[in-house]
PDB file of C-alpha atoms in Angstrom:
ATOM      1  CA  ILE B 612      13.827 -20.825 -26.703  1.00  0.00           C
ATOM      2  CA  GLU B 613      17.231 -22.392 -26.919  1.00  0.00           C
ATOM      3  CA  PRO B 614      19.931 -22.855 -24.054  1.00  0.00           C
ATOM      4  CA  ALA B 615      22.746 -20.552 -24.388  1.00  0.00           C
ATOM      5  CA  GLY B 616      26.187 -21.952 -23.582  1.00  0.00           C
ATOM      6  CA  GLY B 617      25.451 -23.583 -20.284  1.00  0.00           C
ATOM      7  CA  TYR B 618      25.041 -20.324 -18.392  1.00  0.00           C
ATOM      8  CA  GLY B 619      21.452 -20.825 -17.634  1.00  0.00           C
ATOM      9  CA  MET B 620      20.463 -18.210 -20.198  1.00  0.00           C
ATOM     10  CA  TYR B 621      18.284 -18.532 -23.227  1.00  0.00           C
ATOM     11  CA  PHE B 622      18.274 -16.941 -26.638  1.00  0.00           C
ATOM     12  CA  LEU B 623      14.775 -15.771 -27.505  1.00  0.00           C
ATOM     13  CA  ASP B 624      13.475 -15.425 -31.068  1.00  0.00           C
ATOM     14  CA  TYR B 625      11.295 -12.248 -30.443  1.00  0.00           C
ATOM     15  CA  ASP B 626      11.435  -8.722 -32.014  1.00  0.00           C
ATOM     16  CA  ASP B 627      10.875  -7.021 -28.708  1.00  0.00           C
ATOM     17  CA  ILE B 628      11.523  -8.142 -25.301  1.00  0.00           C
ATOM     18  CA  ILE B 629      10.420  -5.769 -22.385  1.00  0.00           C
ATOM     19  CA  ILE B 630      12.182  -6.044 -19.003  1.00  0.00           C
ATOM     20  CA  ASP B 631      10.670  -4.117 -16.171  1.00  0.00           C
ATOM     21  CA  CYS B 632      13.553  -3.034 -13.856  1.00  0.00           C
ATOM     22  CA  ALA B 633      13.230  -1.440 -10.378  1.00  0.00           C
ATOM     23  CA  PRO B 634      14.433   2.203 -10.147  1.00  0.00           C
ATOM     24  CA  GLY B 635      17.947   2.564  -8.829  1.00  0.00           C
ATOM     25  CA  PHE B 636      21.045   0.542  -9.710  1.00  0.00           C
ATOM     26  CA  SER B 637      21.799  -3.040  -8.937  1.00  0.00           C
ATOM     27  CA  GLU B 638      23.700  -5.871 -11.006  1.00  0.00           C
ATOM     28  CA  VAL B 639      20.422  -6.807 -12.595  1.00  0.00           C
ATOM     29  CA  VAL B 640      19.811  -3.518 -13.977  1.00  0.00           C
ATOM     30  CA  GLU B 641      23.405  -3.108 -15.186  1.00  0.00           C
ATOM     31  CA  ASP B 642      23.111  -6.593 -16.798  1.00  0.00           C
ATOM     32  CA  VAL B 643      19.910  -5.815 -18.506  1.00  0.00           C
ATOM     33  CA  ILE B 644      21.518  -2.549 -19.896  1.00  0.00           C
ATOM     34  CA  ALA B 645      24.484  -4.500 -21.097  1.00  0.00           C
ATOM     35  CA  VAL B 646      22.316  -6.604 -23.361  1.00  0.00           C
ATOM     36  CA  SER B 647      19.687  -4.059 -24.482  1.00  0.00           C
ATOM     37  CA  ASP B 648      19.405  -2.232 -27.689  1.00  0.00           C
ATOM     38  CA  ALA B 649      16.913   0.450 -26.380  1.00  0.00           C
ATOM     39  CA  ALA B 650      15.669   1.672 -23.072  1.00  0.00           C
ATOM     40  CA  ILE B 651      12.505   3.515 -22.032  1.00  0.00           C
ATOM     41  CA  VAL B 652      13.256   5.460 -18.832  1.00  0.00           C
ATOM     42  CA  LEU B 653      10.047   6.585 -16.979  1.00  0.00           C
ATOM     43  CA  MET B 654      10.340   9.249 -14.497  1.00  0.00           C
ATOM     44  CA  THR B 655       7.926  11.397 -12.567  1.00  0.00           C
ATOM     45  CA  PRO B 656       8.112  15.242 -12.281  1.00  0.00           C
ATOM     46  CA  GLU B 657       9.937  15.174  -8.984  1.00  0.00           C
ATOM     47  CA  ILE B 658      13.565  15.594  -8.090  1.00  0.00           C
ATOM     48  CA  PRO B 659      14.383  12.234  -6.705  1.00  0.00           C
ATOM     49  CA  SER B 660      12.894  10.468  -9.918  1.00  0.00           C
ATOM     50  CA  CYS B 661      14.619  12.792 -12.228  1.00  0.00           C
ATOM     51  CA  THR B 662      17.975  12.434 -10.349  1.00  0.00           C
ATOM     52  CA  ALA B 663      17.771   8.545 -10.718  1.00  0.00           C
ATOM     53  CA  ALA B 664      16.915   8.935 -14.375  1.00  0.00           C
ATOM     54  CA  MET B 665      20.020  11.234 -14.742  1.00  0.00           C
ATOM     55  CA  LYS B 666      22.298   8.602 -13.052  1.00  0.00           C
ATOM     56  CA  LEU B 667      20.868   5.877 -15.313  1.00  0.00           C
ATOM     57  CA  ASN B 668      21.387   8.030 -18.356  1.00  0.00           C
ATOM     58  CA  SER B 669      24.997   8.582 -17.396  1.00  0.00           C
ATOM     59  CA  PHE B 670      25.483   4.973 -16.906  1.00  0.00           C
ATOM     60  CA  ILE B 671      24.036   4.208 -20.239  1.00  0.00           C
ATOM     61  CA  LYS B 672      26.264   6.748 -21.981  1.00  0.00           C
ATOM     62  CA  ARG B 673      29.313   5.481 -20.274  1.00  0.00           C
ATOM     63  CA  LYS B 674      28.618   1.814 -21.417  1.00  0.00           C
ATOM     64  CA  LYS B 675      27.630   2.866 -24.984  1.00  0.00           C
ATOM     65  CA  ALA B 676      25.582  -0.417 -25.207  1.00  0.00           C
ATOM     66  CA  ILE B 677      22.118   1.103 -25.803  1.00  0.00           C
ATOM     67  CA  ARG B 678      21.287   2.347 -29.231  1.00  0.00           C
ATOM     68  CA  ASP B 679      18.096   4.271 -28.352  1.00  0.00           C
ATOM     69  CA  THR B 680      17.020   5.792 -24.956  1.00  0.00           C
ATOM     70  CA  TYR B 681      13.570   7.172 -24.605  1.00  0.00           C
ATOM     71  CA  PHE B 682      12.721   9.464 -21.677  1.00  0.00           C
ATOM     72  CA  VAL B 683       9.097   9.676 -20.615  1.00  0.00           C
ATOM     73  CA  LEU B 684       7.785  12.053 -17.845  1.00  0.00           C
ATOM     74  CA  ASN B 685       4.856  10.365 -16.339  1.00  0.00           C
ATOM     75  CA  ARG B 686       1.969  11.343 -14.025  1.00  0.00           C
ATOM     76  CA  VAL B 687       2.213  14.987 -14.828  1.00  0.00           C
ATOM     77  CA  ALA B 688      -0.475  17.061 -13.058  1.00  0.00           C
ATOM     78  CA  ASN B 689       0.921  20.542 -13.843  1.00  0.00           C
ATOM     79  CA  GLN B 690       1.265  21.488 -10.212  1.00  0.00           C
ATOM     80  CA  ASN B 691       3.597  24.270  -8.879  1.00  0.00           C
ATOM     81  CA  TYR B 692       5.538  21.767  -6.835  1.00  0.00           C
ATOM     82  CA  GLU B 693       6.283  19.614  -9.930  1.00  0.00           C
ATOM     83  CA  LEU B 694       9.354  19.984 -12.097  1.00  0.00           C
ATOM     84  CA  HIS B 695       8.571  21.496 -15.394  1.00  0.00           C
ATOM     85  CA  GLN B 696       9.239  19.486 -18.625  1.00  0.00           C
ATOM     86  CA  ARG B 697      12.251  21.619 -19.478  1.00  0.00           C
ATOM     87  CA  GLU B 698      13.804  20.855 -16.038  1.00  0.00           C
ATOM     88  CA  ALA B 699      13.279  17.179 -16.372  1.00  0.00           C
ATOM     89  CA  GLU B 700      15.014  17.360 -19.827  1.00  0.00           C
ATOM     90  CA  HIS B 701      17.923  19.284 -18.132  1.00  0.00           C
ATOM     91  CA  PHE B 702      18.296  16.514 -15.567  1.00  0.00           C
ATOM     92  CA  VAL B 703      18.667  13.764 -18.178  1.00  0.00           C
ATOM     93  CA  ASP B 704      20.410  15.986 -20.796  1.00  0.00           C
ATOM     94  CA  SER B 705      17.944  14.846 -23.501  1.00  0.00           C
ATOM     95  CA  PRO B 706      14.545  15.641 -24.809  1.00  0.00           C
ATOM     96  CA  LEU B 707      11.454  13.838 -23.445  1.00  0.00           C
ATOM     97  CA  VAL B 708       9.697  11.823 -26.239  1.00  0.00           C
ATOM     98  CA  ALA B 709       6.436  11.866 -24.070  1.00  0.00           C
ATOM     99  CA  VAL B 710       4.707  13.512 -21.320  1.00  0.00           C
ATOM    100  CA  ILE B 711       1.919  11.354 -19.725  1.00  0.00           C
ATOM    101  CA  PRO B 712      -0.576  13.404 -17.801  1.00  0.00           C
ATOM    102  CA  GLU B 713      -2.056  12.428 -14.435  1.00  0.00           C
ATOM    103  CA  ASP B 714      -5.550  11.194 -15.380  1.00  0.00           C
ATOM    104  CA  SER B 715      -8.566  10.085 -13.245  1.00  0.00           C
ATOM    105  CA  SER B 716      -9.225   7.312 -15.661  1.00  0.00           C
ATOM    106  CA  ILE B 717      -6.038   5.568 -14.777  1.00  0.00           C
ATOM    107  CA  PRO B 718      -7.062   4.102 -11.407  1.00  0.00           C
ATOM    108  CA  LYS B 719     -10.448   2.944 -12.937  1.00  0.00           C
ATOM    109  CA  SER B 720      -8.660   1.166 -15.814  1.00  0.00           C
ATOM    110  CA  VAL B 721      -6.323  -0.508 -13.293  1.00  0.00           C
ATOM    111  CA  ALA B 722      -9.329  -1.677 -11.337  1.00  0.00           C
ATOM    112  CA  ALA B 723     -10.962  -3.047 -14.464  1.00  0.00           C
ATOM    113  CA  LYS B 724      -7.556  -4.758 -15.168  1.00  0.00           C
ATOM    114  CA  THR B 725      -7.724  -3.110 -18.649  1.00  0.00           C
ATOM    115  CA  PRO B 726      -4.992  -0.859 -20.117  1.00  0.00           C
ATOM    116  CA  VAL B 727      -6.216   2.685 -20.250  1.00  0.00           C
ATOM    117  CA  VAL B 728      -5.872   2.876 -24.096  1.00  0.00           C
ATOM    118  CA  LEU B 729      -8.640   0.158 -24.207  1.00  0.00           C
ATOM    119  CA  TYR B 730     -10.596   1.277 -21.159  1.00  0.00           C
ATOM    120  CA  LYS B 731     -10.883   4.803 -22.095  1.00  0.00           C
ATOM    121  CA  PRO B 732      -9.252   5.528 -25.458  1.00  0.00           C
ATOM    122  CA  ALA B 733      -9.895   9.172 -25.602  1.00  0.00           C
ATOM    123  CA  SER B 734      -8.540  10.108 -22.232  1.00  0.00           C
ATOM    124  CA  GLN B 735      -5.519  12.276 -22.021  1.00  0.00           C
ATOM    125  CA  SER B 736      -3.231   9.603 -20.805  1.00  0.00           C
ATOM    126  CA  ALA B 737      -4.378   7.171 -23.438  1.00  0.00           C
ATOM    127  CA  ARG B 738      -3.763   9.663 -26.210  1.00  0.00           C
ATOM    128  CA  ALA B 739      -0.278  10.411 -24.838  1.00  0.00           C
ATOM    129  CA  LEU B 740       0.582   6.589 -24.612  1.00  0.00           C
ATOM    130  CA  LYS B 741      -0.670   5.943 -28.106  1.00  0.00           C
ATOM    131  CA  LYS B 742       1.431   8.991 -29.411  1.00  0.00           C
ATOM    132  CA  PHE B 743       4.485   7.494 -27.528  1.00  0.00           C
ATOM    133  CA  CYS B 744       4.015   4.074 -28.955  1.00  0.00           C
ATOM    134  CA  LEU B 745       3.663   5.429 -32.420  1.00  0.00           C
ATOM    135  CA  HIS B 746       6.994   7.272 -31.962  1.00  0.00           C
ATOM    136  CA  ILE B 747       8.963   4.376 -30.973  1.00  0.00           C
ATOM    137  CA  GLN B 748       7.245   1.746 -33.296  1.00  0.00           C
ATOM    138  CA  PRO B 749       5.811   3.572 -36.271  1.00  0.00           C
ATOM    139  CA  GLY B 750       4.492   0.323 -37.850  1.00  0.00           C
ATOM    140  CA  ILE B 751       1.777  -0.208 -35.195  1.00  0.00           C
ATOM    141  CA  ARG B 752      -1.476  -0.842 -36.950  1.00  0.00           C
ATOM    142  CA  SER B 753      -3.964  -1.087 -34.017  1.00  0.00           C
ATOM    143  CA  PHE B 754      -4.387  -0.568 -30.377  1.00  0.00           C
ATOM    144  CA  LYS B 755      -7.248  -2.890 -30.140  1.00  0.00           C
ATOM    145  CA  ALA B 756      -6.941  -6.006 -27.852  1.00  0.00           C
ATOM    146  CA  GLY B 757      -6.137  -9.244 -29.660  1.00  0.00           C
ATOM    147  CA  GLN B 758      -4.759  -7.548 -32.913  1.00  0.00           C
ATOM    148  CA  ALA B 759      -1.868  -9.370 -34.517  1.00  0.00           C
ATOM    149  CA  GLY B 760       1.523  -7.795 -35.566  1.00  0.00           C
ATOM    150  CA  LYS B 761       3.068  -4.765 -33.560  1.00  0.00           C
ATOM    151  CA  ALA B 762      -0.108  -4.496 -31.453  1.00  0.00           C
ATOM    152  CA  GLY B 763       1.491  -7.253 -29.288  1.00  0.00           C
ATOM    153  CA  PHE B 764       4.370  -4.931 -28.612  1.00  0.00           C
ATOM    154  CA  VAL B 765       1.969  -2.211 -27.604  1.00  0.00           C
ATOM    155  CA  SER B 766      -0.073  -4.354 -25.322  1.00  0.00           C
ATOM    156  CA  SER B 767       3.234  -5.448 -23.614  1.00  0.00           C
ATOM    157  CA  LEU B 768       4.424  -1.899 -23.408  1.00  0.00           C
ATOM    158  CA  LEU B 769       1.184  -0.726 -21.857  1.00  0.00           C
ATOM    159  CA  LYS B 770       1.157  -3.539 -19.334  1.00  0.00           C
ATOM    160  CA  LEU B 771       4.707  -2.505 -18.354  1.00  0.00           C
ATOM    161  CA  PHE B 772       3.538   1.092 -17.953  1.00  0.00           C
ATOM    162  CA  GLY B 773       0.610  -0.153 -15.967  1.00  0.00           C
ATOM    163  CA  ARG B 774       2.668  -2.058 -13.469  1.00  0.00           C
ATOM    164  CA  ALA B 775       5.418   0.520 -13.274  1.00  0.00           C
ATOM    165  CA  PHE B 776       3.485   3.680 -12.741  1.00  0.00           C
ATOM    166  CA  GLY B 777      -0.213   2.672 -12.199  1.00  0.00           C
ATOM    167  CA  LEU B 778      -1.348   3.234 -15.860  1.00  0.00           C
TER     168      LEU B 778
END
């Protein structure tokens, strides 16, 4: 880490840095978007969540700062009261790259402090998360704990999902 121009900021020598931002808009979110190459936008199949994702996508498009934006629909239980995948895509005017189902193994993995892809690798949510990770980082070699290379990215991404949406 090297100090950058006296602004209290640092340049980091990493391939991937994941910044978990709260939903909604703030100066912090806008600043993060301004310096990001890609964004993963998580939303649940509910109108308030999809509306927030729509506003974020509109802001990203206006700023033209982000190269890739990935939309993920999370905690899908396929209930009548939920928005359908096509409706969520309509909100953000973009296809979803992943649909993560609601899964009873998730609270158990959270209690065990273990990402669901390690706790119960064959679960529906783990399979969907693996598929998503392979979509955005095709070079991933392993989802096992402690593996070198792109697995570090996967571990970071899964921890982010765990904090953000209870995975």
